mmCIF file of C-alpha atoms in Angstrom:
data_model
loop_
_atom_site.group_PDB
_atom_site.id
_atom_site.type_symbol
_atom_site.label_atom_id
_atom_site.label_comp_id
_atom_site.label_asym_id
_atom_site.label_seq_id
_atom_site.Cartn_x
_atom_site.Cartn_y
_atom_site.Cartn_z
ATOM 1 C CA UNK A 1 50.713 77.061 118.153
ATOM 2 C CA UNK A 2 54.060 75.303 118.404
ATOM 3 C CA UNK A 3 56.168 78.396 117.702
ATOM 4 C CA UNK A 4 55.915 81.510 119.917
ATOM 5 C CA UNK A 5 54.478 84.370 117.921
ATOM 6 C CA UNK A 6 55.792 87.908 118.132
ATOM 7 C CA UNK A 7 54.288 90.723 116.134
ATOM 8 C CA UNK A 8 52.537 88.353 113.770
ATOM 9 C CA UNK A 9 55.726 86.398 113.016
ATOM 10 C CA UNK A 10 57.012 83.349 114.830
ATOM 11 C CA UNK A 11 60.466 83.272 116.408
ATOM 12 C CA UNK A 12 61.356 80.480 113.997
ATOM 13 C CA UNK A 13 60.395 82.646 111.024
ATOM 14 C CA UNK A 14 62.403 85.553 112.403
ATOM 15 C CA UNK A 15 65.467 83.327 112.793
ATOM 16 C CA UNK A 16 65.065 81.953 109.269
ATOM 17 C CA UNK A 17 64.544 85.443 107.881
ATOM 18 C CA UNK A 18 67.721 86.670 109.582
ATOM 19 C CA UNK A 19 69.689 83.618 108.517
ATOM 20 C CA UNK A 20 69.180 84.260 104.833
ATOM 21 C CA UNK A 21 69.879 87.994 104.927
ATOM 22 C CA UNK A 22 73.564 88.472 105.807
ATOM 23 C CA UNK A 23 74.806 92.068 105.932
ATOM 24 C CA UNK A 24 75.905 93.316 102.527
ATOM 25 C CA UNK A 25 79.464 94.646 102.096
ATOM 26 C CA UNK A 26 79.820 98.418 102.063
ATOM 27 C CA UNK A 27 80.330 100.001 98.636
ATOM 28 C CA UNK A 28 83.788 101.123 99.759
ATOM 29 C CA UNK A 29 84.857 97.505 100.302
ATOM 30 C CA UNK A 30 83.431 96.466 96.936
ATOM 31 C CA UNK A 31 84.796 99.192 94.694
ATOM 32 C CA UNK A 32 87.156 101.683 96.345
ATOM 33 C CA UNK A 33 89.199 99.586 98.763
ATOM 34 C CA UNK A 34 90.362 97.103 96.072
ATOM 35 C CA UNK A 35 91.655 100.005 93.984
ATOM 36 C CA UNK A 36 93.484 101.435 97.002
ATOM 37 C CA UNK A 37 95.065 98.006 97.573
ATOM 38 C CA UNK A 38 96.132 97.800 93.912
ATOM 39 C CA UNK A 39 97.635 101.291 94.094
ATOM 40 C CA UNK A 40 99.536 100.543 97.294
ATOM 41 C CA UNK A 41 100.668 97.075 96.241
ATOM 42 C CA UNK A 42 101.839 98.241 92.807
ATOM 43 C CA UNK A 43 103.750 101.145 94.350
ATOM 44 C CA UNK A 44 105.522 98.890 96.871
ATOM 45 C CA UNK A 45 106.302 96.158 94.335
ATOM 46 C CA UNK A 46 107.649 98.544 91.714
ATOM 47 C CA UNK A 47 109.597 100.535 94.292
ATOM 48 C CA UNK A 48 111.380 97.375 95.460
ATOM 49 C CA UNK A 49 111.900 96.210 91.888
ATOM 50 C CA UNK A 50 113.354 99.511 90.692
ATOM 51 C CA UNK A 51 115.552 99.921 93.742
ATOM 52 C CA UNK A 52 116.960 96.408 93.274
ATOM 53 C CA UNK A 53 117.938 97.219 89.691
ATOM 54 C CA UNK A 54 119.387 100.650 90.481
ATOM 55 C CA UNK A 55 121.352 99.397 93.480
ATOM 56 C CA UNK A 56 122.333 96.083 91.907
ATOM 57 C CA UNK A 57 125.677 94.990 93.375
ATOM 58 C CA UNK A 58 128.416 94.215 90.878
ATOM 59 C CA UNK A 59 128.823 90.486 90.431
ATOM 60 C CA UNK A 60 125.289 89.412 91.322
ATOM 61 C CA UNK A 61 124.014 89.746 87.761
ATOM 62 C CA UNK A 62 120.263 89.101 87.478
ATOM 63 C CA UNK A 63 120.061 87.283 90.825
ATOM 64 C CA UNK A 64 119.487 90.366 92.982
ATOM 65 C CA UNK A 65 116.639 91.833 90.863
ATOM 66 C CA UNK A 66 115.116 88.376 90.380
ATOM 67 C CA UNK A 67 114.953 87.666 94.103
ATOM 68 C CA UNK A 68 113.814 91.190 94.997
ATOM 69 C CA UNK A 69 110.983 91.206 92.454
ATOM 70 C CA UNK A 70 109.821 87.694 93.281
ATOM 71 C CA UNK A 71 109.951 88.001 97.073
ATOM 72 C CA UNK A 72 108.316 91.436 97.058
ATOM 73 C CA UNK A 73 105.472 90.309 94.822
ATOM 74 C CA UNK A 74 104.790 87.147 96.828
ATOM 75 C CA UNK A 75 104.720 89.020 100.136
ATOM 76 C CA UNK A 76 102.524 91.841 98.854
ATOM 77 C CA UNK A 77 100.025 89.385 97.364
ATOM 78 C CA UNK A 78 99.911 87.540 100.689
ATOM 79 C CA UNK A 79 99.260 90.826 102.523
ATOM 80 C CA UNK A 80 96.777 92.516 100.171
ATOM 81 C CA UNK A 81 95.459 89.677 98.040
ATOM 82 C CA UNK A 82 92.274 89.160 100.051
ATOM 83 C CA UNK A 83 91.278 92.777 99.410
ATOM 84 C CA UNK A 84 91.836 93.128 95.673
ATOM 85 C CA UNK A 85 92.969 89.747 94.407
ATOM 86 C CA UNK A 86 96.587 90.900 94.388
ATOM 87 C CA UNK A 87 97.011 91.662 90.683
ATOM 88 C CA UNK A 88 99.402 94.671 90.598
ATOM 89 C CA UNK A 89 99.688 94.095 86.856
ATOM 90 C CA UNK A 90 97.331 95.187 84.038
ATOM 91 C CA UNK A 91 97.938 91.926 82.171
ATOM 92 C CA UNK A 92 96.881 89.893 85.212
ATOM 93 C CA UNK A 93 93.746 92.002 85.652
ATOM 94 C CA UNK A 94 92.804 91.484 81.999
ATOM 95 C CA UNK A 95 93.169 87.709 82.284
ATOM 96 C CA UNK A 96 91.255 87.676 85.584
ATOM 97 C CA UNK A 97 88.369 89.493 83.913
ATOM 98 C CA UNK A 98 88.443 87.155 80.913
ATOM 99 C CA UNK A 99 87.992 84.092 83.114
ATOM 100 C CA UNK A 100 85.381 85.644 85.370
ATOM 101 C CA UNK A 101 87.585 86.524 88.327
ATOM 102 C CA UNK A 102 87.119 90.306 88.155
ATOM 103 C CA UNK A 103 84.065 92.546 87.772
ATOM 104 C CA UNK A 104 84.172 94.460 84.478
ATOM 105 C CA UNK A 105 83.421 97.668 86.411
ATOM 106 C CA UNK A 106 86.769 97.319 88.188
ATOM 107 C CA UNK A 107 88.985 96.574 85.189
ATOM 108 C CA UNK A 108 89.736 100.162 84.120
ATOM 109 C CA UNK A 109 90.012 101.436 87.738
ATOM 110 C CA UNK A 110 92.449 98.596 88.452
ATOM 111 C CA UNK A 111 94.570 99.546 85.452
ATOM 112 C CA UNK A 112 94.650 103.203 86.488
ATOM 113 C CA UNK A 113 95.527 102.263 90.073
ATOM 114 C CA UNK A 114 98.353 99.991 88.903
ATOM 115 C CA UNK A 115 99.822 102.575 86.540
ATOM 116 C CA UNK A 116 99.656 105.288 89.206
ATOM 117 C CA UNK A 117 101.236 102.872 91.670
ATOM 118 C CA UNK A 118 104.022 102.201 89.186
ATOM 119 C CA UNK A 119 104.653 105.915 88.848
ATOM 120 C CA UNK A 120 104.757 106.358 92.635
ATOM 121 C CA UNK A 121 107.076 103.382 93.105
ATOM 122 C CA UNK A 122 109.484 104.554 90.413
ATOM 123 C CA UNK A 123 109.463 108.075 91.856
ATOM 124 C CA UNK A 124 110.250 106.802 95.349
ATOM 125 C CA UNK A 125 113.104 104.721 93.962
ATOM 126 C CA UNK A 126 114.551 107.815 92.293
ATOM 127 C CA UNK A 127 114.325 109.807 95.526
ATOM 128 C CA UNK A 128 115.951 107.050 97.594
ATOM 129 C CA UNK A 129 118.861 106.034 95.366
ATOM 130 C CA UNK A 130 122.092 107.841 94.559
ATOM 131 C CA UNK A 131 121.843 110.031 91.479
ATOM 132 C CA UNK A 132 124.810 108.482 89.667
ATOM 133 C CA UNK A 133 123.462 104.964 90.165
ATOM 134 C CA UNK A 134 120.014 106.090 89.029
ATOM 135 C CA UNK A 135 121.427 107.550 85.824
ATOM 136 C CA UNK A 136 123.611 104.502 85.132
ATOM 137 C CA UNK A 137 120.571 102.215 85.501
ATOM 138 C CA UNK A 138 118.328 104.578 83.473
ATOM 139 C CA UNK A 139 115.987 104.656 86.445
ATOM 140 C CA UNK A 140 115.350 100.889 86.174
ATOM 141 C CA UNK A 141 113.566 101.427 82.861
ATOM 142 C CA UNK A 142 113.887 98.544 80.407
ATOM 143 C CA UNK A 143 116.881 99.081 78.152
ATOM 144 C CA UNK A 144 117.604 95.525 76.971
ATOM 145 C CA UNK A 145 116.335 96.204 73.438
ATOM 146 C CA UNK A 146 118.793 98.415 71.591
ATOM 147 C CA UNK A 147 117.953 97.784 67.912
ATOM 148 C CA UNK A 148 115.100 96.543 65.744
ATOM 149 C CA UNK A 149 116.729 93.165 65.236
ATOM 150 C CA UNK A 150 116.091 92.281 68.886
ATOM 151 C CA UNK A 151 112.361 92.959 68.745
ATOM 152 C CA UNK A 152 111.160 89.484 67.636
ATOM 153 C CA UNK A 153 113.045 87.613 70.355
ATOM 154 C CA UNK A 154 112.148 90.181 73.010
ATOM 155 C CA UNK A 155 108.470 90.168 72.056
ATOM 156 C CA UNK A 156 108.264 86.379 72.049
ATOM 157 C CA UNK A 157 110.101 86.303 75.364
ATOM 158 C CA UNK A 158 107.673 88.767 76.946
ATOM 159 C CA UNK A 159 104.688 86.788 75.661
ATOM 160 C CA UNK A 160 105.935 83.417 76.923
ATOM 161 C CA UNK A 161 107.216 84.674 80.283
ATOM 162 C CA UNK A 162 104.039 86.649 80.926
ATOM 163 C CA UNK A 163 101.953 83.600 80.015
ATOM 164 C CA UNK A 164 103.811 81.652 82.699
ATOM 165 C CA UNK A 165 103.142 84.390 85.256
ATOM 166 C CA UNK A 166 99.477 84.932 84.368
ATOM 167 C CA UNK A 167 98.876 81.194 84.300
ATOM 168 C CA UNK A 168 100.315 80.921 87.804
ATOM 169 C CA UNK A 169 97.946 83.651 89.015
ATOM 170 C CA UNK A 170 94.804 82.392 87.307
ATOM 171 C CA UNK A 171 95.288 78.701 88.066
ATOM 172 C CA UNK A 172 96.768 79.190 91.523
ATOM 173 C CA UNK A 173 94.387 81.840 92.839
ATOM 174 C CA UNK A 174 91.196 81.953 90.720
ATOM 175 C CA UNK A 175 90.517 78.509 89.222
ATOM 176 C CA UNK A 176 88.869 76.633 92.106
ATOM 177 C CA UNK A 177 90.093 73.182 91.074
ATOM 178 C CA UNK A 178 93.760 74.176 91.232
ATOM 179 C CA UNK A 179 93.761 77.071 93.724
ATOM 180 C CA UNK A 180 96.308 76.843 96.516
ATOM 181 C CA UNK A 181 97.064 78.753 99.732
ATOM 182 C CA UNK A 182 100.655 78.839 98.496
ATOM 183 C CA UNK A 183 99.630 80.816 95.403
ATOM 184 C CA UNK A 184 101.265 84.121 96.502
ATOM 185 C CA UNK A 185 104.689 82.554 96.792
ATOM 186 C CA UNK A 186 104.237 80.399 93.686
ATOM 187 C CA UNK A 187 103.505 83.606 91.777
ATOM 188 C CA UNK A 188 106.558 85.286 93.275
ATOM 189 C CA UNK A 189 108.767 82.315 92.373
ATOM 190 C CA UNK A 190 107.423 82.494 88.803
ATOM 191 C CA UNK A 191 108.624 86.085 88.514
ATOM 192 C CA UNK A 192 112.028 85.097 89.899
ATOM 193 C CA UNK A 193 112.345 82.214 87.438
ATOM 194 C CA UNK A 194 111.304 84.414 84.495
ATOM 195 C CA UNK A 195 113.848 87.107 85.333
ATOM 196 C CA UNK A 196 116.650 84.581 85.739
ATOM 197 C CA UNK A 197 115.731 82.916 82.436
ATOM 198 C CA UNK A 198 114.870 85.878 80.223
ATOM 199 C CA UNK A 199 116.266 88.969 81.863
ATOM 200 C CA UNK A 200 119.042 89.283 79.312
ATOM 201 C CA UNK A 201 116.650 88.962 76.363
ATOM 202 C CA UNK A 202 113.961 91.529 77.106
ATOM 203 C CA UNK A 203 114.485 92.511 80.733
ATOM 204 C CA UNK A 204 111.638 90.152 81.730
ATOM 205 C CA UNK A 205 109.127 92.893 82.417
ATOM 206 C CA UNK A 206 105.829 90.920 82.218
ATOM 207 C CA UNK A 207 104.006 93.956 83.593
ATOM 208 C CA UNK A 208 103.070 97.172 81.751
ATOM 209 C CA UNK A 209 102.850 99.057 85.055
ATOM 210 C CA UNK A 210 106.422 98.024 85.895
ATOM 211 C CA UNK A 211 107.520 99.368 82.501
ATOM 212 C CA UNK A 212 105.416 102.542 82.548
ATOM 213 C CA UNK A 213 106.441 104.033 85.904
ATOM 214 C CA UNK A 214 110.228 103.997 85.387
ATOM 215 C CA UNK A 215 109.862 105.008 81.728
ATOM 216 C CA UNK A 216 107.876 108.103 82.683
ATOM 217 C CA UNK A 217 110.109 109.091 85.609
ATOM 218 C CA UNK A 218 113.344 108.542 83.639
ATOM 219 C CA UNK A 219 111.802 109.737 80.347
ATOM 220 C CA UNK A 220 113.057 106.646 78.523
ATOM 221 C CA UNK A 221 110.610 105.352 75.903
ATOM 222 C CA UNK A 222 112.768 103.309 73.494
ATOM 223 C CA UNK A 223 110.818 100.198 72.435
ATOM 224 C CA UNK A 224 108.408 100.793 75.299
ATOM 225 C CA UNK A 225 105.515 99.376 73.273
ATOM 226 C CA UNK A 226 107.032 95.887 73.499
ATOM 227 C CA UNK A 227 106.315 95.844 77.230
ATOM 228 C CA UNK A 228 102.649 96.541 76.595
ATOM 229 C CA UNK A 229 101.996 94.381 73.557
ATOM 230 C CA UNK A 230 103.807 91.284 74.863
ATOM 231 C CA UNK A 231 102.081 91.053 78.266
ATOM 232 C CA UNK A 232 98.625 91.942 76.912
ATOM 233 C CA UNK A 233 98.845 89.342 74.121
ATOM 234 C CA UNK A 234 99.950 86.790 76.718
ATOM 235 C CA UNK A 235 96.956 87.701 78.871
ATOM 236 C CA UNK A 236 94.553 87.103 75.981
ATOM 237 C CA UNK A 237 96.177 83.756 75.205
ATOM 238 C CA UNK A 238 95.986 82.564 78.808
ATOM 239 C CA UNK A 239 92.382 83.701 79.086
ATOM 240 C CA UNK A 240 91.458 81.689 75.986
ATOM 241 C CA UNK A 241 93.452 78.671 77.183
ATOM 242 C CA UNK A 242 91.688 78.564 80.542
ATOM 243 C CA UNK A 243 88.230 79.328 79.159
ATOM 244 C CA UNK A 244 88.463 76.656 76.475
ATOM 245 C CA UNK A 245 90.707 73.896 77.784
ATOM 246 C CA UNK A 246 92.129 73.814 81.300
ATOM 247 C CA UNK A 247 89.677 75.766 83.455
ATOM 248 C CA UNK A 248 87.361 74.018 85.897
ATOM 249 C CA UNK A 249 83.685 73.437 85.100
ATOM 250 C CA UNK A 250 82.680 76.842 86.448
ATOM 251 C CA UNK A 251 85.114 78.695 84.154
ATOM 252 C CA UNK A 252 85.357 76.438 81.097
ATOM 253 C CA UNK A 253 83.012 77.262 78.224
ATOM 254 C CA UNK A 254 83.187 73.921 76.389
ATOM 255 C CA UNK A 255 82.888 70.217 77.243
ATOM 256 C CA UNK A 256 81.387 70.725 80.693
#
């Protein structure tokens, strides 16, 4: 016999058997740890974002919040992205699921983690900042829409800006053909660009968790629905766009 036998099985067979049975990830790493990462990342991102709005220095305009949101998001995705995918945004999670980048069992837990993270981040921002500044900024809740006449432009703005953000996430981090190691910072720069371009129109939220946390803490709900409908519609549009037209062969449903 060419192969040494041990217990009725050759060493070669043992090696082959071991080679094709890698250790399976623990259930905690598959289901719980990603939710913890989404909770922590959302809390940190929204804390930085809210604090930058509340403590915005006179004369900087939208530049300070734009840079703070973009840099914070890029860094947090780089730190936690390998655990959860680095969504920190219900609209991003929806699009990721639509294109096959997220297990359906994690979609609702991700949303709950992100919303709870938003609440924690907004609460920490309230605790840290001066009370008069917090009141003047309405707790960093979105107050750009003041009458019904602004709704169409704000809603369109939220849809288009969120499409840009979700497209950056899905194409830069999930679609294999276009994925890049620079995706975290590309995503952060997208947020910065959106805030600079559309901050005066709708506030450039692009994230229901970012809207929900400050709204609940500050108890400010005027036109809050816009910051849910716009991003979620954008997520559906991006999911359809990638699935039908611009996704790679693994993701695309047609013309493979």
